[in-house]
CSV table of C-alpha atoms in Angstrom, one decimal:
chain,number,residue,atom,x,y,z
A,1,UNK,CA,74.3,51.2,-86.0
A,2,UNK,CA,77.5,49.6,-86.9
A,3,UNK,CA,80.6,51.6,-86.3
A,4,UNK,CA,83.5,51.8,-88.7
A,5,UNK,CA,86.7,50.3,-87.6
A,6,UNK,CA,89.9,50.8,-89.5
A,7,UNK,CA,92.1,48.0,-88.4
A,8,UNK,CA,95.7,48.2,-87.5
A,9,UNK,CA,97.1,46.8,-90.7
A,10,UNK,CA,94.9,48.7,-93.1
A,11,UNK,CA,95.6,51.8,-95.0
A,12,UNK,CA,92.8,53.8,-96.6
A,13,UNK,CA,93.9,56.4,-99.2
A,14,UNK,CA,90.9,58.5,-100.0
A,15,UNK,CA,87.8,59.8,-98.4
A,16,UNK,CA,85.8,58.2,-95.6
A,17,UNK,CA,82.4,59.5,-95.0
A,18,UNK,CA,80.1,58.0,-92.5
A,19,UNK,CA,77.2,58.7,-90.2
A,20,UNK,CA,78.5,56.5,-87.5
A,21,UNK,CA,81.4,56.6,-85.3
A,22,UNK,CA,84.8,55.8,-86.5
A,23,UNK,CA,87.7,54.1,-84.8
A,24,UNK,CA,91.0,54.4,-86.5
A,25,UNK,CA,93.8,52.0,-85.6
A,26,UNK,CA,95.4,52.0,-89.0
A,27,UNK,CA,96.2,54.7,-91.4
A,28,UNK,CA,93.9,57.0,-93.2
A,29,UNK,CA,95.1,59.5,-95.8
A,30,UNK,CA,92.7,61.9,-97.3
A,31,UNK,CA,89.5,63.1,-95.6
A,32,UNK,CA,87.5,61.8,-92.8
A,33,UNK,CA,83.9,63.1,-92.3
A,34,UNK,CA,81.9,61.5,-89.6
A,35,UNK,CA,78.7,62.6,-88.0
A,36,UNK,CA,79.5,60.8,-84.8
A,37,UNK,CA,82.4,60.2,-82.6
A,38,UNK,CA,85.9,59.8,-84.1
A,39,UNK,CA,88.6,58.0,-82.1
A,40,UNK,CA,92.1,57.7,-83.3
A,41,UNK,CA,93.7,55.0,-81.2
A,42,UNK,CA,97.2,54.8,-80.3
A,43,UNK,CA,99.0,53.5,-83.4
A,44,UNK,CA,96.5,55.1,-85.6
A,45,UNK,CA,97.6,57.7,-88.0
A,46,UNK,CA,95.4,60.0,-89.8
A,47,UNK,CA,96.8,62.3,-92.4
A,48,UNK,CA,93.6,64.1,-93.2
A,49,UNK,CA,91.2,66.7,-92.0
A,50,UNK,CA,88.9,65.2,-89.5
A,51,UNK,CA,85.4,66.5,-89.2
A,52,UNK,CA,83.0,65.0,-86.8
A,53,UNK,CA,81.3,64.8,-83.5
A,54,UNK,CA,83.4,64.2,-80.4
A,55,UNK,CA,87.0,63.4,-81.4
A,56,UNK,CA,89.4,61.6,-79.2
A,57,UNK,CA,92.9,61.3,-80.3
A,58,UNK,CA,95.5,59.0,-78.9
A,59,UNK,CA,97.5,58.5,-82.0
A,60,UNK,CA,98.8,60.8,-84.7
A,61,UNK,CA,96.8,63.3,-86.6
A,62,UNK,CA,98.2,65.5,-89.3
A,63,UNK,CA,95.4,67.7,-90.4
A,64,UNK,CA,92.7,69.9,-89.0
A,65,UNK,CA,90.2,68.7,-86.6
A,66,UNK,CA,86.8,70.3,-86.8
A,67,UNK,CA,84.4,69.0,-84.2
A,68,UNK,CA,80.9,69.8,-83.4
A,69,UNK,CA,81.4,68.7,-79.9
A,70,UNK,CA,84.5,68.1,-78.0
A,71,UNK,CA,88.1,67.2,-78.8
A,72,UNK,CA,90.2,65.2,-76.4
A,73,UNK,CA,93.9,64.8,-77.0
A,74,UNK,CA,95.0,62.0,-74.8
A,75,UNK,CA,98.4,61.0,-73.7
A,76,UNK,CA,100.4,59.8,-76.6
A,77,UNK,CA,98.5,61.9,-79.1
A,78,UNK,CA,100.4,63.9,-81.6
A,79,UNK,CA,98.4,66.4,-83.5
A,80,UNK,CA,99.7,68.8,-86.1
A,81,UNK,CA,96.9,71.0,-87.3
A,82,UNK,CA,94.2,73.3,-86.2
A,83,UNK,CA,91.5,72.3,-83.9
A,84,UNK,CA,88.1,73.8,-83.9
A,85,UNK,CA,85.7,72.7,-81.2
A,86,UNK,CA,83.6,73.9,-78.4
A,87,UNK,CA,85.4,72.0,-75.8
A,88,UNK,CA,88.9,70.7,-75.7
A,89,UNK,CA,91.2,68.8,-73.4
A,90,UNK,CA,94.8,68.3,-73.9
A,91,UNK,CA,96.1,65.6,-71.6
A,92,UNK,CA,99.6,65.5,-70.2
A,93,UNK,CA,101.8,63.8,-72.6
A,94,UNK,CA,99.9,64.9,-75.7
A,95,UNK,CA,101.8,66.8,-78.3
A,96,UNK,CA,100.0,69.5,-80.2
A,97,UNK,CA,101.0,72.1,-82.7
A,98,UNK,CA,98.3,74.3,-84.2
A,99,UNK,CA,95.7,76.8,-83.5
A,100,UNK,CA,92.7,76.2,-81.3
A,101,UNK,CA,89.5,77.9,-82.1
A,102,UNK,CA,86.8,77.4,-79.6
A,103,UNK,CA,84.3,79.6,-81.3
A,104,UNK,CA,84.4,82.2,-78.6
B,1,UNK,CA,103.1,42.2,-82.8
B,2,UNK,CA,99.4,42.1,-82.1
B,3,UNK,CA,97.3,40.6,-84.8
B,4,UNK,CA,95.7,43.0,-87.1
B,5,UNK,CA,92.3,43.9,-85.9
B,6,UNK,CA,89.6,43.2,-88.3
B,7,UNK,CA,88.5,46.2,-90.2
B,8,UNK,CA,84.8,47.0,-90.5
B,9,UNK,CA,83.4,49.5,-92.9
B,10,UNK,CA,80.1,50.2,-91.3
B,11,UNK,CA,76.8,50.3,-93.1
B,12,UNK,CA,76.5,54.1,-93.3
B,13,UNK,CA,80.2,54.5,-94.3
B,14,UNK,CA,81.3,55.5,-97.7
B,15,UNK,CA,84.9,55.1,-98.7
B,16,UNK,CA,86.2,56.5,-101.9
B,17,UNK,CA,89.7,55.5,-102.5
B,18,UNK,CA,92.0,52.6,-102.0
B,19,UNK,CA,91.8,50.3,-99.1
B,20,UNK,CA,94.8,48.1,-98.7
B,21,UNK,CA,96.6,46.3,-96.0
B,22,UNK,CA,96.7,43.2,-93.9
B,23,UNK,CA,94.0,41.6,-91.9
B,24,UNK,CA,90.4,40.8,-92.5
B,25,UNK,CA,88.0,43.2,-93.9
B,26,UNK,CA,84.3,43.4,-93.5
B,27,UNK,CA,82.3,45.8,-95.7
B,28,UNK,CA,78.8,46.7,-95.0
B,29,UNK,CA,78.8,50.1,-96.5
B,30,UNK,CA,79.8,51.6,-99.8
B,31,UNK,CA,83.2,51.4,-101.3
B,32,UNK,CA,84.4,53.0,-104.5
B,33,UNK,CA,87.9,52.5,-105.6
B,34,UNK,CA,90.2,49.5,-105.0
B,35,UNK,CA,90.4,46.9,-102.3
B,36,UNK,CA,93.6,45.0,-101.8
B,37,UNK,CA,93.8,43.0,-98.6
B,38,UNK,CA,95.8,40.0,-97.5
B,39,UNK,CA,93.1,38.5,-95.4
B,40,UNK,CA,89.5,37.6,-95.8
B,41,UNK,CA,87.2,40.1,-97.3
B,42,UNK,CA,83.5,39.8,-96.4
B,43,UNK,CA,81.2,41.9,-98.4
B,44,UNK,CA,78.0,42.0,-96.5
B,45,UNK,CA,74.4,42.2,-97.6
B,46,UNK,CA,74.1,45.9,-97.4
B,47,UNK,CA,77.4,46.6,-99.1
B,48,UNK,CA,77.7,48.3,-102.4
B,49,UNK,CA,81.2,47.9,-103.8
B,50,UNK,CA,82.4,49.5,-107.0
B,51,UNK,CA,85.9,48.3,-106.8
B,52,UNK,CA,88.2,45.5,-107.8
B,53,UNK,CA,88.7,43.4,-104.7
B,54,UNK,CA,91.6,41.2,-104.0
B,55,UNK,CA,92.3,39.1,-101.0
B,56,UNK,CA,93.0,35.7,-99.9
B,57,UNK,CA,89.4,34.8,-99.5
B,58,UNK,CA,86.4,36.7,-100.7
B,59,UNK,CA,82.9,36.1,-99.5
B,60,UNK,CA,80.2,38.1,-101.2
B,61,UNK,CA,76.7,38.7,-99.9
B,62,UNK,CA,76.1,42.1,-101.3
B,63,UNK,CA,76.6,44.0,-104.6
B,64,UNK,CA,79.9,44.3,-106.3
B,65,UNK,CA,80.9,45.9,-109.5
B,66,UNK,CA,84.5,45.0,-110.1
B,67,UNK,CA,86.7,42.0,-110.4
B,68,UNK,CA,87.2,39.6,-107.5
B,69,UNK,CA,90.6,38.0,-107.4
B,70,UNK,CA,91.4,35.7,-104.5
B,71,UNK,CA,94.4,33.6,-103.7
B,72,UNK,CA,92.3,31.0,-102.0
B,73,UNK,CA,88.6,31.0,-102.7
B,74,UNK,CA,85.7,33.2,-103.8
B,75,UNK,CA,82.3,32.4,-102.3
B,76,UNK,CA,79.3,34.1,-103.8
B,77,UNK,CA,76.4,33.6,-101.4
B,78,UNK,CA,72.7,33.9,-102.0
B,79,UNK,CA,71.7,37.5,-102.4
B,80,UNK,CA,75.0,38.5,-103.9
B,81,UNK,CA,75.1,40.4,-107.1
B,82,UNK,CA,78.4,40.6,-108.9
B,83,UNK,CA,79.2,42.3,-112.1
B,84,UNK,CA,82.8,41.5,-112.8
B,85,UNK,CA,85.3,38.7,-113.2
B,86,UNK,CA,86.0,36.1,-110.7
B,87,UNK,CA,89.4,34.6,-110.4
B,88,UNK,CA,90.4,32.2,-107.8
B,89,UNK,CA,91.5,28.6,-107.5
B,90,UNK,CA,88.2,27.8,-105.9
B,91,UNK,CA,85.0,29.5,-106.7
B,92,UNK,CA,81.6,28.7,-105.2
B,93,UNK,CA,78.4,30.3,-106.3
B,94,UNK,CA,75.6,29.4,-104.1
B,95,UNK,CA,72.1,29.2,-105.5
B,96,UNK,CA,70.7,32.6,-105.4
B,97,UNK,CA,73.9,34.3,-106.1
B,98,UNK,CA,74.0,36.4,-109.3
B,99,UNK,CA,77.1,36.8,-111.3
B,100,UNK,CA,77.8,38.4,-114.6
B,101,UNK,CA,81.3,38.2,-115.7
B,102,UNK,CA,84.1,35.9,-116.6
B,103,UNK,CA,84.8,33.1,-114.1
B,104,UNK,CA,88.2,31.5,-114.0
B,105,UNK,CA,89.5,29.0,-111.6
B,106,UNK,CA,92.6,27.6,-113.3
B,107,UNK,CA,95.3,30.0,-114.0
B,108,UNK,CA,96.3,28.5,-117.2
B,109,UNK,CA,93.2,28.1,-119.3
B,110,UNK,CA,92.7,31.1,-121.5
B,111,UNK,CA,89.2,32.5,-121.9
B,112,UNK,CA,88.2,30.8,-125.0
B,113,UNK,CA,84.5,30.0,-124.8
B,114,UNK,CA,83.7,26.9,-126.6
B,115,UNK,CA,80.7,25.5,-128.3
B,116,UNK,CA,80.5,22.4,-126.2
B,117,UNK,CA,79.4,24.4,-123.2
B,118,UNK,CA,76.8,21.9,-122.3
B,119,UNK,CA,79.3,19.3,-121.5
B,120,UNK,CA,81.1,21.6,-119.1
B,121,UNK,CA,78.0,22.9,-117.5
B,122,UNK,CA,77.5,19.8,-115.5
B,123,UNK,CA,80.8,20.0,-113.7
B,124,UNK,CA,80.7,20.8,-110.1
B,125,UNK,CA,81.3,24.1,-108.6
B,126,UNK,CA,85.0,24.2,-108.6
B,127,UNK,CA,85.2,24.1,-112.3
B,128,UNK,CA,86.2,26.4,-115.1
B,129,UNK,CA,83.2,27.7,-116.8
B,130,UNK,CA,83.1,28.8,-120.4
B,131,UNK,CA,79.5,29.5,-121.3
B,132,UNK,CA,78.2,30.0,-124.7
B,133,UNK,CA,80.5,30.7,-127.6
B,134,UNK,CA,81.2,34.2,-128.4
B,135,UNK,CA,79.6,35.1,-131.6
B,136,UNK,CA,82.7,36.3,-133.2
B,137,UNK,CA,82.4,39.6,-134.9
B,138,UNK,CA,79.7,41.8,-133.6
B,139,UNK,CA,80.5,41.6,-129.9
B,140,UNK,CA,83.2,43.9,-128.7
B,141,UNK,CA,85.7,41.9,-126.7
B,142,UNK,CA,85.5,43.1,-123.2
B,143,UNK,CA,82.2,44.7,-123.0
B,144,UNK,CA,80.7,44.8,-119.6
B,145,UNK,CA,77.2,46.0,-118.8
B,146,UNK,CA,77.7,49.7,-118.3
B,147,UNK,CA,76.6,51.8,-115.4
B,148,UNK,CA,75.5,49.1,-113.2
B,149,UNK,CA,75.2,51.0,-110.0
B,150,UNK,CA,75.1,48.0,-107.8
B,151,UNK,CA,71.9,49.0,-106.0
B,152,UNK,CA,69.4,48.4,-108.7
B,153,UNK,CA,71.4,45.6,-110.3
B,154,UNK,CA,68.8,43.1,-109.1
B,155,UNK,CA,70.2,40.9,-111.8
B,156,UNK,CA,68.1,42.1,-114.6
B,157,UNK,CA,70.2,43.2,-117.5
B,158,UNK,CA,67.7,45.9,-118.2
B,159,UNK,CA,67.6,46.7,-121.9
B,160,UNK,CA,68.6,43.2,-122.6
B,161,UNK,CA,68.1,42.1,-126.1
B,162,UNK,CA,70.6,43.4,-128.6
B,163,UNK,CA,73.1,44.4,-126.0
B,164,UNK,CA,75.9,41.9,-125.9
B,165,UNK,CA,76.0,40.4,-122.5
B,166,UNK,CA,78.8,38.3,-121.0
B,167,UNK,CA,77.5,34.8,-120.4
B,168,UNK,CA,76.4,34.0,-116.9
B,169,UNK,CA,78.2,31.0,-115.6
B,170,UNK,CA,76.3,27.8,-115.2
B,171,UNK,CA,77.5,25.9,-112.4
B,172,UNK,CA,76.4,22.3,-111.7
B,173,UNK,CA,73.4,22.2,-113.8
B,174,UNK,CA,72.5,21.0,-117.2
B,175,UNK,CA,72.8,23.5,-119.9
B,176,UNK,CA,69.4,23.0,-121.6
B,177,UNK,CA,67.3,23.5,-118.6
B,178,UNK,CA,67.7,27.1,-117.6
B,179,UNK,CA,67.8,27.4,-113.8
B,180,UNK,CA,65.6,30.0,-112.3
B,181,UNK,CA,68.6,31.7,-110.9
B,182,UNK,CA,70.1,32.7,-114.2
B,183,UNK,CA,67.0,32.4,-116.2
B,184,UNK,CA,66.5,36.1,-116.9
B,185,UNK,CA,70.0,36.5,-118.0
B,186,UNK,CA,69.7,33.6,-120.4
B,187,UNK,CA,66.4,34.8,-121.8
B,188,UNK,CA,67.8,38.1,-122.8
B,189,UNK,CA,70.9,36.7,-124.2
B,190,UNK,CA,70.5,36.8,-128.0
B,191,UNK,CA,73.0,34.0,-128.4
B,192,UNK,CA,70.9,31.8,-126.4
B,193,UNK,CA,68.4,31.7,-129.1
B,194,UNK,CA,70.5,29.4,-130.9
B,195,UNK,CA,70.4,26.7,-128.3
B,196,UNK,CA,66.7,27.3,-127.8
B,197,UNK,CA,66.1,26.3,-131.3
B,198,UNK,CA,65.5,29.7,-132.7
B,199,UNK,CA,62.9,31.1,-130.5
B,200,UNK,CA,63.7,34.4,-132.0
B,201,UNK,CA,61.6,37.4,-132.4
B,202,UNK,CA,61.2,37.4,-128.6
B,203,UNK,CA,62.5,40.9,-128.6
B,204,UNK,CA,61.1,43.3,-131.2
B,205,UNK,CA,64.3,44.9,-132.3
B,206,UNK,CA,67.2,44.5,-134.6
B,207,UNK,CA,68.0,40.9,-135.3
B,208,UNK,CA,70.7,39.5,-133.2
B,209,UNK,CA,74.2,39.7,-134.5
B,210,UNK,CA,74.5,36.0,-134.6
B,211,UNK,CA,73.6,33.9,-137.6
B,212,UNK,CA,70.2,32.7,-136.6
B,213,UNK,CA,69.1,29.2,-136.8
B,214,UNK,CA,67.3,28.8,-140.1
B,215,UNK,CA,63.7,28.3,-139.4
B,216,UNK,CA,61.9,25.5,-141.1
B,217,UNK,CA,60.7,26.6,-144.5
B,218,UNK,CA,63.0,29.4,-145.0
B,219,UNK,CA,63.4,30.3,-148.6
B,220,UNK,CA,66.6,31.0,-150.1
B,221,UNK,CA,65.4,34.4,-151.2
B,222,UNK,CA,65.3,37.0,-148.5
B,223,UNK,CA,62.1,38.8,-148.3
B,224,UNK,CA,62.3,42.4,-149.2
B,225,UNK,CA,61.5,44.6,-146.2
B,226,UNK,CA,59.3,47.5,-146.8
């Protein structure tokens, strides 16, 4: 299926709901609900709660991340918010402030 | 700086809010809100857009409920259903595209529909279209077909008849011969009865608000209705 790509110059203010995977290179403010993978690339900024499958962050996220799978905070990531996932990796260089709930 | 990546709103995506920015935009899903983009906006076949769209160039293949304003051109391709105004220096409506709304190419001309629409109808695509004259009174000025959830639009203005409908633009075809493309819209347009020579009573319902063409043999005395 087609994936949703939010390009670098684009700002979405509102809700984005999708069944596919999402790649964010631009800005998203509001809510992001995906059933599949969510990738916030470097340069992407998400000021929203993210809910989805596997989430990979290399950009900036201000909001909670609720994942049904895994969350990867890569180098360059800046996450301010709580993370709820079953698996999580925080790479060297990632910045993170928030709670981690791994459903233990 | 790297060129803006093109943005794609996938087929299963639903965006409710405002999409703005630079770069090209391709919409294959549902969007509700506002779209303001500096590049080309492509509204694909599976797209359902309930938003005003503005961009430099807008190509529509899906369903749109909202105004389309472009700096360069608006292209409505076959399969497109648009309910809303079009405003751009160049407007193309390909056969098979369905539009209901006001179409305006020149910035200056005001929206005064004129009786001599036939003469204008034969102009080529990049023309300003003013279809049938508005029957003054009874029609509220900016009435648009309500609740057209783009999916079932399928270009049939459902309860047709007495509901005032904005004229569908006729591009590059003679006025008298209704093209199949806009045929259904014309049929249901009560004002059209005038140009059809009073083929009234097609719809059993209240008489159209327009002064109907007097049929041959009409007496001066109005018959009393029971």
